[in-house]
């Protein structure tokens, strides 16, 4: 999964969850490959938990 701006809008969340998702989105583009992979994995989990699988 590669995150994009549409992924954040599709989550349908707000508040702290939205802020966390935005931070994960930013980290998913990190040059640190482990950090980027972990962020993408966390975003994928967030999508599953919200019922918005991409």
mmCIF file of C-alpha atoms in Angstrom, residues 5-43:
data_model
loop_
_atom_site.group_PDB
_atom_site.id
_atom_site.type_symbol
_atom_site.label_atom_id
_atom_site.label_comp_id
_atom_site.label_asym_id
_atom_site.label_seq_id
_atom_site.Cartn_x
_atom_site.Cartn_y
_atom_site.Cartn_z
ATOM 1 C CA UNK A 5 -3.898 12.356 0.083
ATOM 2 C CA UNK A 6 -7.106 10.534 -0.856
ATOM 3 C CA UNK A 7 -6.355 7.867 1.737
ATOM 4 C CA UNK A 8 -6.608 10.404 4.533
ATOM 5 C CA UNK A 9 -9.888 11.796 3.261
ATOM 6 C CA UNK A 10 -11.305 8.279 2.857
ATOM 7 C CA UNK A 11 -10.689 7.414 6.508
ATOM 8 C CA UNK A 12 -13.541 9.592 7.685
ATOM 9 C CA UNK A 13 -11.905 10.304 11.046
ATOM 10 C CA UNK A 14 -11.133 13.502 12.897
ATOM 11 C CA UNK A 15 -9.379 14.813 15.965
ATOM 12 C CA UNK A 16 -6.427 12.918 17.358
ATOM 13 C CA UNK A 17 -6.930 10.017 14.964
ATOM 14 C CA UNK A 18 -6.755 12.373 11.986
ATOM 15 C CA UNK A 19 -3.606 14.001 13.377
ATOM 16 C CA UNK A 20 -1.994 10.589 13.877
ATOM 17 C CA UNK A 21 -2.958 9.558 10.333
ATOM 18 C CA UNK A 22 -1.432 12.752 8.935
ATOM 19 C CA UNK A 23 1.797 12.107 10.835
ATOM 20 C CA UNK A 24 1.893 8.529 9.563
ATOM 21 C CA UNK A 25 1.258 9.793 6.030
ATOM 22 C CA UNK A 26 4.214 12.175 6.355
ATOM 23 C CA UNK A 27 6.435 9.416 7.725
ATOM 24 C CA UNK A 28 5.422 7.015 4.963
ATOM 25 C CA UNK A 29 7.588 9.079 2.612
ATOM 26 C CA UNK A 30 10.628 8.982 4.877
ATOM 27 C CA UNK A 31 14.061 8.201 3.479
ATOM 28 C CA UNK A 32 14.476 5.842 6.457
ATOM 29 C CA UNK A 33 13.108 2.673 4.875
ATOM 30 C CA UNK A 34 12.134 1.066 8.196
ATOM 31 C CA UNK A 35 10.273 4.179 9.316
ATOM 32 C CA UNK A 36 8.486 4.460 5.976
ATOM 33 C CA UNK A 37 7.477 0.778 5.980
ATOM 34 C CA UNK A 38 6.233 0.957 9.580
ATOM 35 C CA UNK A 39 4.183 4.057 8.802
ATOM 36 C CA UNK A 40 2.619 2.425 5.734
ATOM 37 C CA UNK A 41 1.808 -0.693 7.776
ATOM 38 C CA UNK A 42 0.184 1.450 10.475
ATOM 39 C CA UNK A 43 -1.875 3.324 7.872
#
